[in-house]
Structures are given as C-alpha cells and as structure tokens.
C-alpha cells in the first residue's frame, strides 16, 4: 500500500487484482480500479500526487489519475510479474521491475520506454531512488543489493577484456566485466551497453539482418535484444530458454539454433521461440554453434555442432544434415 504525498489518500492492492483508493482520514472508499486481471503487487504515487502507478501479475504497469480513478496509460514490456514500481524524486522517471529480472525505466508523462537495467540473477522484489535521484537501489532473490545510475545503462565503460565478438551491421563484444557492448563497426564508438550479467556472458550472436541480438549468460539464460533500442525484444518467454550454452542464427535469419546443458540441440523459429526440430546427443556438452549453410524456406541447411566428448578436453565437430 502507499500514501499520497499529501497524506489524504491511501491505496491498497492485493491478490484479488483490485487496487482501491481510500480517504485516509475517514476510511471511505473513493475508487476501485479493476484493470489488473490477476493479483496486484505494487502501487506508488508520483511526487506531486497526480499519478498512481500499479503493477501486477498480468505483467503490465498502469498509470491512473488517483483523484478520478481514470486509467491514463498501460505500459507493456515486462515478461513476468511486476513486483515493484517507484517514481524518481522529481517525477520524471518511473522504474518498474519484477520476475523477468530487469528494471525498466519509463517517461511517466508520455509512457515511452527509456532504458532497461539488466544483469540481476533473480527476481527483483524492491527498489528505491536516492533522495537526489542519482542512484537507484535494487534488491531481490539473488541476495544482492545493486546501486545503479538510472541515467545510464552502466556505471562506466572502462577498458576490459573481451570474451567473444560478433560482427554484422555492428560490432558486438561480450566482455570480461559481464557487459555486452554494441559498437559502430567503422568507428568503434559504443552505441549501447545491453546488459551486465553478474556471472559473465558466454555467447553473443547477431541475426544477419541486424535486427536481433542473442546473448547467453554463464547462468544459462538467453535474452534476445533489439540492438537499436537496447530493449529486450518482444519474443518468447524466458522459461523455455534456460540452461543454454550456445546459440547461432542461420544465414537468412529464419532459424535460431540453441544447445543446452542437457545434451539437446533445438532449432527454433526466432520470431516465436517454437521448437520445430530437436537433436539429442550422447556428448557431454556443447560450447559453440555455427551455421554456415544457406536455408531454403523452413528447412535448415547443414548445422555444425561443436561438442566435448566424455573424458576429453578438446572439442569434436558433428555435422548434422
């Protein structure tokens, strides 16, 4: 629950999906807000009291006029329950976070998505801005409290070692500090820092047309990003893409191949994540994937699978036609 800044209203939310606004002095119910189709988990007033933000199990954030109960905007993008919402002290930013392990920053006046802060290894449960708005404290199931600068993607871009690179319309590097940097392939200038996996990045893969970037962390979590906006792409949910060790796009971008820690190679529709071919091997694990052949329609070309044989340290290649 939350009090309005002037203390005249109190808002409550709960498992029934309802958000209720009460007169704090008399206890009279002023408004019942019912847009959340399932449990409501978070409420927050803007500093001037003119906006009420709510989040819940329907993965959406809504902005309301608390004086009239009118719905103003619906903010979509989270891929899991929204557990917490917070306004910056000056009211120019709205931070939201939850089960998808990301913190999203919005312009509450326009509803525009501004930035996404990623790298958390568990659900985000709570967060708070510092009084001057220069820091955002974030905490959750990964047992860590992180202080982030809400004005930037990361706290800095000092030099670091590089683990892997992918080159397409841009140059992408997976760096030793756990961050993925997108650069202008000609000048080397950094345009975006997409994420900062706390345990490092294992793989980066660019879709050939440059519209999507797949990153796989040491935790086995894969994310698909829009490299132009630095936001996670609106594709398939994260539950089906855990335990991944390697990823590769086909040359025409119609196939996304992933291999996991369970000796399984999946060929997926990159738009939906649907698995339409599966290979199971007896090999210990897969480290890298390469797809050199062209594909025709829905049938993939040859896929080279780099694996490690039981009891050996060097890789072997298996050619799957």
PDB file of C-alpha atoms in Angstrom:
ATOM      1  CA  UNK A   1       0.000   0.000   0.000  1.00  0.00           C
ATOM      2  CA  UNK A   2       1.038   3.649  -0.353  1.00  0.00           C
ATOM      3  CA  UNK A   3       0.008   7.070   0.949  1.00  0.00           C
ATOM      4  CA  UNK A   4      -0.380  10.017  -1.393  1.00  0.00           C
ATOM      5  CA  UNK A   5       2.276  12.715  -0.842  1.00  0.00           C
ATOM      6  CA  UNK A   6      -0.183  14.981   1.000  1.00  0.00           C
ATOM      7  CA  UNK A   7      -1.415  12.107   3.171  1.00  0.00           C
ATOM      8  CA  UNK A   8      -5.080  12.450   2.200  1.00  0.00           C
ATOM      9  CA  UNK A   9      -5.306   9.174   0.244  1.00  0.00           C
ATOM     10  CA  UNK A  10      -4.117   5.652   0.862  1.00  0.00           C
ATOM     11  CA  UNK A  11      -4.009   2.994  -1.853  1.00  0.00           C
ATOM     12  CA  UNK A  12      -4.114  -0.763  -1.291  1.00  0.00           C
ATOM     13  CA  UNK A  13      -3.583  -3.663  -3.693  1.00  0.00           C
ATOM     14  CA  UNK A  14      -3.720  -7.420  -3.315  1.00  0.00           C
ATOM     15  CA  UNK A  15      -4.238 -10.911  -4.667  1.00  0.00           C
ATOM     16  CA  UNK A  16      -7.806 -10.230  -5.803  1.00  0.00           C
ATOM     17  CA  UNK A  17      -6.429  -7.972  -8.557  1.00  0.00           C
ATOM     18  CA  UNK A  18      -8.206  -4.879  -7.252  1.00  0.00           C
ATOM     19  CA  UNK A  19      -6.497  -1.585  -6.460  1.00  0.00           C
ATOM     20  CA  UNK A  20      -8.509   0.548  -4.043  1.00  0.00           C
ATOM     21  CA  UNK A  21      -8.094   4.225  -3.197  1.00  0.00           C
ATOM     22  CA  UNK A  22      -9.362   5.305   0.225  1.00  0.00           C
ATOM     23  CA  UNK A  23      -9.853   8.568   2.089  1.00  0.00           C
ATOM     24  CA  UNK A  24      -7.142   8.239   4.716  1.00  0.00           C
ATOM     25  CA  UNK A  25      -8.993  10.332   7.295  1.00  0.00           C
ATOM     26  CA  UNK A  26     -12.453   8.726   7.070  1.00  0.00           C
ATOM     27  CA  UNK A  27     -11.776   5.282   5.591  1.00  0.00           C
ATOM     28  CA  UNK A  28     -14.327   5.905   2.833  1.00  0.00           C
ATOM     29  CA  UNK A  29     -13.595   4.051  -0.396  1.00  0.00           C
ATOM     30  CA  UNK A  30     -13.043   6.585  -3.164  1.00  0.00           C
ATOM     31  CA  UNK A  31     -12.238   4.389  -6.190  1.00  0.00           C
ATOM     32  CA  UNK A  32     -11.850   0.738  -7.148  1.00  0.00           C
ATOM     33  CA  UNK A  33      -9.505   0.082 -10.055  1.00  0.00           C
ATOM     34  CA  UNK A  34     -10.051  -3.285 -11.696  1.00  0.00           C
ATOM     35  CA  UNK A  35      -7.933  -3.378 -14.854  1.00  0.00           C
ATOM     36  CA  UNK A  36      -5.425  -5.884 -13.465  1.00  0.00           C
ATOM     37  CA  UNK A  37      -6.842  -9.262 -14.439  1.00  0.00           C
ATOM     38  CA  UNK A  38      -4.890 -11.033 -11.686  1.00  0.00           C
ATOM     39  CA  UNK A  39      -3.111 -10.148  -8.467  1.00  0.00           C
ATOM     40  CA  UNK A  40      -1.850  -6.601  -7.957  1.00  0.00           C
ATOM     41  CA  UNK A  41       1.618  -6.435  -6.437  1.00  0.00           C
ATOM     42  CA  UNK A  42       2.805  -2.821  -6.440  1.00  0.00           C
ATOM     43  CA  UNK A  43       1.491   0.733  -6.069  1.00  0.00           C
ATOM     44  CA  UNK A  44       3.249   4.119  -5.967  1.00  0.00           C
ATOM     45  CA  UNK A  45       2.198   7.764  -6.119  1.00  0.00           C
ATOM     46  CA  UNK A  46       4.132  10.314  -8.155  1.00  0.00           C
ATOM     47  CA  UNK A  47       5.835  13.025  -6.036  1.00  0.00           C
ATOM     48  CA  UNK A  48       3.181  15.601  -6.940  1.00  0.00           C
ATOM     49  CA  UNK A  49       0.325  13.155  -6.308  1.00  0.00           C
ATOM     50  CA  UNK A  50      -1.157  13.453  -9.793  1.00  0.00           C
ATOM     51  CA  UNK A  51      -0.295   9.911 -10.910  1.00  0.00           C
ATOM     52  CA  UNK A  52      -0.715   6.468  -9.401  1.00  0.00           C
ATOM     53  CA  UNK A  53       1.350   3.612 -10.844  1.00  0.00           C
ATOM     54  CA  UNK A  54       0.278  -0.001 -10.326  1.00  0.00           C
ATOM     55  CA  UNK A  55       1.837  -3.315 -11.348  1.00  0.00           C
ATOM     56  CA  UNK A  56       0.758  -6.917 -11.088  1.00  0.00           C
ATOM     57  CA  UNK A  57       0.674 -10.485 -12.263  1.00  0.00           C
ATOM     58  CA  UNK A  58      -0.616  -9.554 -15.720  1.00  0.00           C
ATOM     59  CA  UNK A  59       2.906  -8.234 -16.496  1.00  0.00           C
ATOM     60  CA  UNK A  60       1.652  -4.717 -17.141  1.00  0.00           C
ATOM     61  CA  UNK A  61       2.120  -1.359 -15.453  1.00  0.00           C
ATOM     62  CA  UNK A  62      -0.763   1.081 -15.428  1.00  0.00           C
ATOM     63  CA  UNK A  63      -0.919   4.789 -14.713  1.00  0.00           C
ATOM     64  CA  UNK A  64      -4.059   6.288 -13.151  1.00  0.00           C
ATOM     65  CA  UNK A  65      -5.447   9.635 -12.068  1.00  0.00           C
ATOM     66  CA  UNK A  66      -5.938   8.985  -8.336  1.00  0.00           C
ATOM     67  CA  UNK A  67      -8.416  11.857  -7.982  1.00  0.00           C
ATOM     68  CA  UNK A  68     -10.877  10.473 -10.532  1.00  0.00           C
ATOM     69  CA  UNK A  69      -9.853   6.807 -10.803  1.00  0.00           C
ATOM     70  CA  UNK A  70      -9.461   7.197 -14.573  1.00  0.00           C
ATOM     71  CA  UNK A  71      -6.954   4.978 -16.362  1.00  0.00           C
ATOM     72  CA  UNK A  72      -4.356   7.002 -18.258  1.00  0.00           C
ATOM     73  CA  UNK A  73      -1.775   4.637 -19.770  1.00  0.00           C
ATOM     74  CA  UNK A  74      -0.774   0.969 -19.930  1.00  0.00           C
ATOM     75  CA  UNK A  75       2.941   0.189 -20.140  1.00  0.00           C
ATOM     76  CA  UNK A  76       3.824  -3.204 -21.633  1.00  0.00           C
ATOM     77  CA  UNK A  77       7.163  -4.943 -21.940  1.00  0.00           C
ATOM     78  CA  UNK A  78       7.773  -6.972 -18.793  1.00  0.00           C
ATOM     79  CA  UNK A  79       7.892 -10.737 -19.326  1.00  0.00           C
ATOM     80  CA  UNK A  80       6.909 -11.665 -15.771  1.00  0.00           C
ATOM     81  CA  UNK A  81       5.013 -10.438 -12.708  1.00  0.00           C
ATOM     82  CA  UNK A  82       5.686  -6.797 -11.828  1.00  0.00           C
ATOM     83  CA  UNK A  83       6.704  -6.744  -8.159  1.00  0.00           C
ATOM     84  CA  UNK A  84       7.703  -3.130  -7.571  1.00  0.00           C
ATOM     85  CA  UNK A  85       7.224   0.366  -9.004  1.00  0.00           C
ATOM     86  CA  UNK A  86       8.894   3.622  -7.975  1.00  0.00           C
ATOM     87  CA  UNK A  87       8.923   7.246  -9.131  1.00  0.00           C
ATOM     88  CA  UNK A  88      12.102   9.331  -9.127  1.00  0.00           C
ATOM     89  CA  UNK A  89      12.048  12.278  -6.682  1.00  0.00           C
ATOM     90  CA  UNK A  90      11.457  14.782  -9.488  1.00  0.00           C
ATOM     91  CA  UNK A  91       8.748  12.606 -11.081  1.00  0.00           C
ATOM     92  CA  UNK A  92      10.442  12.412 -14.475  1.00  0.00           C
ATOM     93  CA  UNK A  93      11.216   8.670 -14.263  1.00  0.00           C
ATOM     94  CA  UNK A  94       9.143   5.634 -13.380  1.00  0.00           C
ATOM     95  CA  UNK A  95      11.090   2.474 -12.522  1.00  0.00           C
ATOM     96  CA  UNK A  96       9.361  -0.935 -12.665  1.00  0.00           C
ATOM     97  CA  UNK A  97      10.741  -4.415 -12.012  1.00  0.00           C
ATOM     98  CA  UNK A  98       9.796  -7.992 -11.243  1.00  0.00           C
ATOM     99  CA  UNK A  99      10.096 -11.615 -12.285  1.00  0.00           C
ATOM    100  CA  UNK A 100      11.889 -11.023 -15.598  1.00  0.00           C
ATOM    101  CA  UNK A 101      14.999  -9.859 -13.671  1.00  0.00           C
ATOM    102  CA  UNK A 102      15.064  -6.460 -15.354  1.00  0.00           C
ATOM    103  CA  UNK A 103      14.385  -2.888 -14.240  1.00  0.00           C
ATOM    104  CA  UNK A 104      12.619  -0.792 -16.846  1.00  0.00           C
ATOM    105  CA  UNK A 105      12.687   2.984 -16.844  1.00  0.00           C
ATOM    106  CA  UNK A 106       9.805   4.941 -18.385  1.00  0.00           C
ATOM    107  CA  UNK A 107       8.791   8.531 -19.004  1.00  0.00           C
ATOM    108  CA  UNK A 108       5.549   8.668 -16.979  1.00  0.00           C
ATOM    109  CA  UNK A 109       4.314  11.720 -18.870  1.00  0.00           C
ATOM    110  CA  UNK A 110       4.399  10.000 -22.259  1.00  0.00           C
ATOM    111  CA  UNK A 111       4.635   6.285 -21.420  1.00  0.00           C
ATOM    112  CA  UNK A 112       7.794   5.987 -23.523  1.00  0.00           C
ATOM    113  CA  UNK A 113      10.264   3.232 -22.616  1.00  0.00           C
ATOM    114  CA  UNK A 114      13.646   4.811 -21.911  1.00  0.00           C
ATOM    115  CA  UNK A 115      16.139   2.207 -20.692  1.00  0.00           C
ATOM    116  CA  UNK A 116      16.393  -1.306 -19.299  1.00  0.00           C
ATOM    117  CA  UNK A 117      18.806  -2.213 -16.495  1.00  0.00           C
ATOM    118  CA  UNK A 118      19.603  -5.923 -16.600  1.00  0.00           C
ATOM    119  CA  UNK A 119      22.047  -8.311 -15.017  1.00  0.00           C
ATOM    120  CA  UNK A 120      20.102  -9.481 -11.991  1.00  0.00           C
ATOM    121  CA  UNK A 121      20.251 -13.206 -11.355  1.00  0.00           C
ATOM    122  CA  UNK A 122      16.903 -13.472  -9.609  1.00  0.00           C
ATOM    123  CA  UNK A 123      13.515 -11.812  -9.266  1.00  0.00           C
ATOM    124  CA  UNK A 124      13.631  -8.111  -8.417  1.00  0.00           C
ATOM    125  CA  UNK A 125      11.450  -7.563  -5.353  1.00  0.00           C
ATOM    126  CA  UNK A 126      12.035  -3.984  -4.272  1.00  0.00           C
ATOM    127  CA  UNK A 127      13.808  -0.764  -5.244  1.00  0.00           C
ATOM    128  CA  UNK A 128      14.093   2.857  -4.167  1.00  0.00           C
ATOM    129  CA  UNK A 129      15.552   6.075  -5.549  1.00  0.00           C
ATOM    130  CA  UNK A 130      18.025   8.091  -3.518  1.00  0.00           C
ATOM    131  CA  UNK A 131      16.683  11.494  -2.403  1.00  0.00           C
ATOM    132  CA  UNK A 132      18.584  13.303  -5.155  1.00  0.00           C
ATOM    133  CA  UNK A 133      17.559  10.766  -7.806  1.00  0.00           C
ATOM    134  CA  UNK A 134      21.113   9.920  -8.882  1.00  0.00           C
ATOM    135  CA  UNK A 135      21.041   6.335  -7.586  1.00  0.00           C
ATOM    136  CA  UNK A 136      18.520   3.522  -7.751  1.00  0.00           C
ATOM    137  CA  UNK A 137      18.892   0.766  -5.154  1.00  0.00           C
ATOM    138  CA  UNK A 138      17.617  -2.607  -6.392  1.00  0.00           C
ATOM    139  CA  UNK A 139      17.291  -5.861  -4.431  1.00  0.00           C
ATOM    140  CA  UNK A 140      15.772  -9.288  -4.947  1.00  0.00           C
ATOM    141  CA  UNK A 141      16.145 -13.054  -4.902  1.00  0.00           C
ATOM    142  CA  UNK A 142      19.803 -13.091  -5.935  1.00  0.00           C
ATOM    143  CA  UNK A 143      20.663 -11.848  -2.419  1.00  0.00           C
ATOM    144  CA  UNK A 144      22.411  -8.742  -3.730  1.00  0.00           C
ATOM    145  CA  UNK A 145      21.637  -5.041  -3.462  1.00  0.00           C
ATOM    146  CA  UNK A 146      22.786  -3.140  -6.524  1.00  0.00           C
ATOM    147  CA  UNK A 147      23.193   0.614  -6.806  1.00  0.00           C
ATOM    148  CA  UNK A 148      22.591   1.725 -10.372  1.00  0.00           C
ATOM    149  CA  UNK A 149      22.737   5.093 -12.095  1.00  0.00           C
ATOM    150  CA  UNK A 150      19.254   5.479 -13.632  1.00  0.00           C
ATOM    151  CA  UNK A 151      20.578   7.979 -16.183  1.00  0.00           C
ATOM    152  CA  UNK A 152      22.861   5.425 -17.870  1.00  0.00           C
ATOM    153  CA  UNK A 153      22.932   1.726 -18.683  1.00  0.00           C
ATOM    154  CA  UNK A 154      26.007   1.040 -16.583  1.00  0.00           C
ATOM    155  CA  UNK A 155      28.282   2.723 -14.076  1.00  0.00           C
ATOM    156  CA  UNK A 156      31.145   3.058 -16.547  1.00  0.00           C
ATOM    157  CA  UNK A 157      32.823   1.815 -19.718  1.00  0.00           C
ATOM    158  CA  UNK A 158      36.406   1.455 -18.614  1.00  0.00           C
ATOM    159  CA  UNK A 159      38.638  -0.908 -20.583  1.00  0.00           C
ATOM    160  CA  UNK A 160      38.071  -4.629 -20.102  1.00  0.00           C
ATOM    161  CA  UNK A 161      38.982  -7.947 -21.673  1.00  0.00           C
ATOM    162  CA  UNK A 162      36.847  -9.336 -24.497  1.00  0.00           C
ATOM    163  CA  UNK A 163      35.495 -12.904 -24.491  1.00  0.00           C
ATOM    164  CA  UNK A 164      33.705 -13.057 -27.815  1.00  0.00           C
ATOM    165  CA  UNK A 165      32.733 -10.806 -30.703  1.00  0.00           C
ATOM    166  CA  UNK A 166      30.045 -10.868 -33.385  1.00  0.00           C
ATOM    167  CA  UNK A 167      30.165  -8.692 -36.473  1.00  0.00           C
ATOM    168  CA  UNK A 168      27.218  -7.720 -38.628  1.00  0.00           C
ATOM    169  CA  UNK A 169      25.911  -4.259 -39.329  1.00  0.00           C
ATOM    170  CA  UNK A 170      27.555  -3.503 -35.955  1.00  0.00           C
ATOM    171  CA  UNK A 171      30.368  -4.880 -33.823  1.00  0.00           C
ATOM    172  CA  UNK A 172      29.233  -6.624 -30.647  1.00  0.00           C
ATOM    173  CA  UNK A 173      31.545  -7.738 -27.867  1.00  0.00           C
ATOM    174  CA  UNK A 174      30.956  -9.913 -24.812  1.00  0.00           C
ATOM    175  CA  UNK A 175      33.390  -8.519 -22.275  1.00  0.00           C
ATOM    176  CA  UNK A 176      35.050  -9.864 -19.143  1.00  0.00           C
ATOM    177  CA  UNK A 177      33.170  -7.428 -16.934  1.00  0.00           C
ATOM    178  CA  UNK A 178      29.908  -9.198 -17.849  1.00  0.00           C
ATOM    179  CA  UNK A 179      28.660  -6.490 -20.188  1.00  0.00           C
ATOM    180  CA  UNK A 180      27.675  -6.676 -23.851  1.00  0.00           C
ATOM    181  CA  UNK A 181      28.684  -3.629 -25.866  1.00  0.00           C
ATOM    182  CA  UNK A 182      27.395  -2.669 -29.303  1.00  0.00           C
ATOM    183  CA  UNK A 183      29.727  -0.502 -31.371  1.00  0.00           C
ATOM    184  CA  UNK A 184      29.770   1.223 -34.706  1.00  0.00           C
ATOM    185  CA  UNK A 185      31.674  -1.261 -36.847  1.00  0.00           C
ATOM    186  CA  UNK A 186      33.598   1.553 -38.572  1.00  0.00           C
ATOM    187  CA  UNK A 187      34.459   3.945 -35.742  1.00  0.00           C
ATOM    188  CA  UNK A 188      34.275   1.633 -32.729  1.00  0.00           C
ATOM    189  CA  UNK A 189      32.071   4.117 -30.880  1.00  0.00           C
ATOM    190  CA  UNK A 190      29.817   2.440 -28.279  1.00  0.00           C
ATOM    191  CA  UNK A 191      26.125   2.973 -29.010  1.00  0.00           C
ATOM    192  CA  UNK A 192      24.636   0.692 -26.330  1.00  0.00           C
ATOM    193  CA  UNK A 193      25.578  -1.422 -23.363  1.00  0.00           C
ATOM    194  CA  UNK A 194      22.838  -4.032 -23.403  1.00  0.00           C
ATOM    195  CA  UNK A 195      23.298  -5.951 -20.197  1.00  0.00           C
ATOM    196  CA  UNK A 196      25.636  -6.806 -17.389  1.00  0.00           C
ATOM    197  CA  UNK A 197      25.308 -10.445 -16.438  1.00  0.00           C
ATOM    198  CA  UNK A 198      26.740 -10.735 -12.930  1.00  0.00           C
ATOM    199  CA  UNK A 199      28.421 -14.051 -13.818  1.00  0.00           C
ATOM    200  CA  UNK A 200      29.566 -13.084 -17.284  1.00  0.00           C
ATOM    201  CA  UNK A 201      28.452 -13.602 -20.868  1.00  0.00           C
ATOM    202  CA  UNK A 202      29.078 -16.872 -22.681  1.00  0.00           C
ATOM    203  CA  UNK A 203      27.830 -16.202 -26.222  1.00  0.00           C
ATOM    204  CA  UNK A 204      26.654 -13.375 -28.493  1.00  0.00           C
ATOM    205  CA  UNK A 205      25.011 -13.987 -31.869  1.00  0.00           C
ATOM    206  CA  UNK A 206      23.781 -11.393 -34.364  1.00  0.00           C
ATOM    207  CA  UNK A 207      20.866 -12.025 -36.679  1.00  0.00           C
ATOM    208  CA  UNK A 208      22.251 -11.426 -40.189  1.00  0.00           C
ATOM    209  CA  UNK A 209      19.922  -8.515 -40.934  1.00  0.00           C
ATOM    210  CA  UNK A 210      20.995  -6.817 -37.705  1.00  0.00           C
ATOM    211  CA  UNK A 211      17.507  -6.659 -36.192  1.00  0.00           C
ATOM    212  CA  UNK A 212      18.123  -9.004 -33.257  1.00  0.00           C
ATOM    213  CA  UNK A 213      20.965  -9.956 -30.953  1.00  0.00           C
ATOM    214  CA  UNK A 214      21.037 -13.109 -28.829  1.00  0.00           C
ATOM    215  CA  UNK A 215      23.137 -13.137 -25.662  1.00  0.00           C
ATOM    216  CA  UNK A 216      23.698 -16.132 -23.380  1.00  0.00           C
ATOM    217  CA  UNK A 217      24.993 -15.676 -19.850  1.00  0.00           C
ATOM    218  CA  UNK A 218      27.053 -18.012 -17.690  1.00  0.00           C
ATOM    219  CA  UNK A 219      23.813 -18.688 -15.815  1.00  0.00           C
ATOM    220  CA  UNK A 220      22.400 -20.315 -18.983  1.00  0.00           C
ATOM    221  CA  UNK A 221      19.844 -17.556 -19.536  1.00  0.00           C
ATOM    222  CA  UNK A 222      19.360 -16.333 -23.099  1.00  0.00           C
ATOM    223  CA  UNK A 223      17.963 -12.921 -23.996  1.00  0.00           C
ATOM    224  CA  UNK A 224      17.009 -11.529 -27.382  1.00  0.00           C
ATOM    225  CA  UNK A 225      17.590  -7.786 -27.763  1.00  0.00           C
ATOM    226  CA  UNK A 226      16.684  -5.057 -30.206  1.00  0.00           C
ATOM    227  CA  UNK A 227      20.106  -3.505 -30.879  1.00  0.00           C
ATOM    228  CA  UNK A 228      18.551  -0.203 -31.969  1.00  0.00           C
ATOM    229  CA  UNK A 229      16.667   0.429 -28.723  1.00  0.00           C
ATOM    230  CA  UNK A 230      18.724  -1.640 -26.238  1.00  0.00           C
ATOM    231  CA  UNK A 231      15.477  -3.232 -25.022  1.00  0.00           C
ATOM    232  CA  UNK A 232      14.678  -6.945 -24.849  1.00  0.00           C
ATOM    233  CA  UNK A 233      12.821  -8.000 -27.967  1.00  0.00           C
ATOM    234  CA  UNK A 234       9.154  -8.889 -27.576  1.00  0.00           C
ATOM    235  CA  UNK A 235       9.602 -12.551 -28.406  1.00  0.00           C
ATOM    236  CA  UNK A 236       9.195 -15.697 -26.375  1.00  0.00           C
ATOM    237  CA  UNK A 237       9.208 -16.062 -22.593  1.00  0.00           C
ATOM    238  CA  UNK A 238      12.321 -16.904 -20.637  1.00  0.00           C
ATOM    239  CA  UNK A 239      11.050 -20.189 -19.167  1.00  0.00           C
ATOM    240  CA  UNK A 240      11.835 -22.070 -22.395  1.00  0.00           C
ATOM    241  CA  UNK A 241      15.360 -20.721 -22.783  1.00  0.00           C
ATOM    242  CA  UNK A 242      17.210 -21.708 -19.638  1.00  0.00           C
ATOM    243  CA  UNK A 243      20.324 -23.837 -19.402  1.00  0.00           C
ATOM    244  CA  UNK A 244      21.559 -22.699 -22.821  1.00  0.00           C
ATOM    245  CA  UNK A 245      25.270 -22.869 -23.634  1.00  0.00           C
ATOM    246  CA  UNK A 246      25.418 -21.712 -27.256  1.00  0.00           C
ATOM    247  CA  UNK A 247      23.258 -20.003 -29.890  1.00  0.00           C
ATOM    248  CA  UNK A 248      23.523 -19.229 -33.614  1.00  0.00           C
ATOM    249  CA  UNK A 249      21.316 -17.755 -36.334  1.00  0.00           C
ATOM    250  CA  UNK A 250      21.114 -19.279 -39.806  1.00  0.00           C
ATOM    251  CA  UNK A 251      22.480 -17.034 -42.586  1.00  0.00           C
ATOM    252  CA  UNK A 252      18.992 -15.996 -43.711  1.00  0.00           C
ATOM    253  CA  UNK A 253      17.783 -15.476 -40.126  1.00  0.00           C
ATOM    254  CA  UNK A 254      14.932 -17.999 -40.329  1.00  0.00           C
ATOM    255  CA  UNK A 255      16.449 -20.436 -37.823  1.00  0.00           C
ATOM    256  CA  UNK A 256      17.753 -19.853 -34.299  1.00  0.00           C
ATOM    257  CA  UNK A 257      19.719 -22.843 -33.045  1.00  0.00           C
ATOM    258  CA  UNK A 258      20.341 -23.325 -29.322  1.00  0.00           C
ATOM    259  CA  UNK A 259      22.183 -26.054 -27.470  1.00  0.00           C
ATOM    260  CA  UNK A 260      21.844 -26.636 -23.753  1.00  0.00           C
ATOM    261  CA  UNK A 261      23.365 -28.397 -20.787  1.00  0.00           C
ATOM    262  CA  UNK A 262      21.027 -31.355 -21.276  1.00  0.00           C
ATOM    263  CA  UNK A 263      22.697 -32.648 -24.475  1.00  0.00           C
ATOM    264  CA  UNK A 264      19.916 -31.209 -26.613  1.00  0.00           C
ATOM    265  CA  UNK A 265      20.104 -29.100 -29.747  1.00  0.00           C
ATOM    266  CA  UNK A 266      16.947 -27.149 -30.647  1.00  0.00           C
ATOM    267  CA  UNK A 267      16.159 -25.478 -33.956  1.00  0.00           C
ATOM    268  CA  UNK A 268      13.708 -22.671 -33.265  1.00  0.00           C
ATOM    269  CA  UNK A 269      11.525 -20.164 -35.010  1.00  0.00           C
ATOM    270  CA  UNK A 270      13.284 -16.931 -33.970  1.00  0.00           C
ATOM    271  CA  UNK A 271      10.011 -14.986 -34.007  1.00  0.00           C
ATOM    272  CA  UNK A 272       8.164 -17.197 -31.516  1.00  0.00           C
ATOM    273  CA  UNK A 273      10.745 -19.478 -29.955  1.00  0.00           C
ATOM    274  CA  UNK A 274       8.781 -22.525 -31.066  1.00  0.00           C
ATOM    275  CA  UNK A 275      10.955 -25.623 -31.356  1.00  0.00           C
ATOM    276  CA  UNK A 276      10.412 -27.402 -34.676  1.00  0.00           C
ATOM    277  CA  UNK A 277      13.366 -29.779 -34.672  1.00  0.00           C
ATOM    278  CA  UNK A 278      15.314 -31.360 -31.812  1.00  0.00           C
ATOM    279  CA  UNK A 279      18.527 -33.369 -31.764  1.00  0.00           C
ATOM    280  CA  UNK A 280      19.658 -35.265 -28.683  1.00  0.00           C
ATOM    281  CA  UNK A 281      23.283 -36.354 -28.380  1.00  0.00           C
ATOM    282  CA  UNK A 282      25.297 -38.526 -26.032  1.00  0.00           C
ATOM    283  CA  UNK A 283      28.045 -35.967 -25.807  1.00  0.00           C
ATOM    284  CA  UNK A 284      28.871 -34.233 -22.562  1.00  0.00           C
ATOM    285  CA  UNK A 285      28.124 -30.644 -23.536  1.00  0.00           C
ATOM    286  CA  UNK A 286      28.024 -28.147 -26.376  1.00  0.00           C
ATOM    287  CA  UNK A 287      30.105 -24.986 -26.321  1.00  0.00           C
ATOM    288  CA  UNK A 288      29.696 -23.335 -29.713  1.00  0.00           C
ATOM    289  CA  UNK A 289      27.382 -23.474 -32.713  1.00  0.00           C
ATOM    290  CA  UNK A 290      27.966 -22.466 -36.310  1.00  0.00           C
ATOM    291  CA  UNK A 291      25.501 -22.481 -39.208  1.00  0.00           C
ATOM    292  CA  UNK A 292      27.408 -21.978 -42.474  1.00  0.00           C
ATOM    293  CA  UNK A 293      24.816 -23.315 -44.924  1.00  0.00           C
ATOM    294  CA  UNK A 294      22.042 -21.382 -46.550  1.00  0.00           C
ATOM    295  CA  UNK A 295      18.491 -22.429 -45.747  1.00  0.00           C
ATOM    296  CA  UNK A 296      15.608 -22.836 -48.140  1.00  0.00           C
ATOM    297  CA  UNK A 297      12.177 -21.995 -46.754  1.00  0.00           C
ATOM    298  CA  UNK A 298      11.558 -23.801 -43.475  1.00  0.00           C
ATOM    299  CA  UNK A 299      14.200 -26.497 -43.939  1.00  0.00           C
ATOM    300  CA  UNK A 300      17.543 -25.685 -42.302  1.00  0.00           C
ATOM    301  CA  UNK A 301      20.845 -26.261 -44.040  1.00  0.00           C
ATOM    302  CA  UNK A 302      23.754 -28.188 -42.508  1.00  0.00           C
ATOM    303  CA  UNK A 303      24.481 -27.322 -38.909  1.00  0.00           C
ATOM    304  CA  UNK A 304      27.893 -27.844 -37.347  1.00  0.00           C
ATOM    305  CA  UNK A 305      27.722 -28.788 -33.696  1.00  0.00           C
ATOM    306  CA  UNK A 306      30.830 -28.279 -31.570  1.00  0.00           C
ATOM    307  CA  UNK A 307      30.778 -30.717 -28.668  1.00  0.00           C
ATOM    308  CA  UNK A 308      33.033 -32.144 -25.993  1.00  0.00           C
ATOM    309  CA  UNK A 309      33.413 -35.905 -25.833  1.00  0.00           C
ATOM    310  CA  UNK A 310      33.178 -37.668 -22.451  1.00  0.00           C
ATOM    311  CA  UNK A 311      36.547 -37.769 -20.777  1.00  0.00           C
ATOM    312  CA  UNK A 312      38.224 -35.462 -23.306  1.00  0.00           C
ATOM    313  CA  UNK A 313      39.064 -31.790 -23.145  1.00  0.00           C
ATOM    314  CA  UNK A 314      39.232 -30.941 -26.830  1.00  0.00           C
ATOM    315  CA  UNK A 315      36.176 -30.414 -28.978  1.00  0.00           C
ATOM    316  CA  UNK A 316      34.820 -32.525 -31.793  1.00  0.00           C
ATOM    317  CA  UNK A 317      32.576 -31.416 -34.637  1.00  0.00           C
ATOM    318  CA  UNK A 318      29.424 -33.268 -35.564  1.00  0.00           C
ATOM    319  CA  UNK A 319      27.869 -32.472 -38.947  1.00  0.00           C
ATOM    320  CA  UNK A 320      24.082 -32.642 -38.938  1.00  0.00           C
ATOM    321  CA  UNK A 321      22.458 -32.556 -42.371  1.00  0.00           C
TER     322      UNK A 321
END
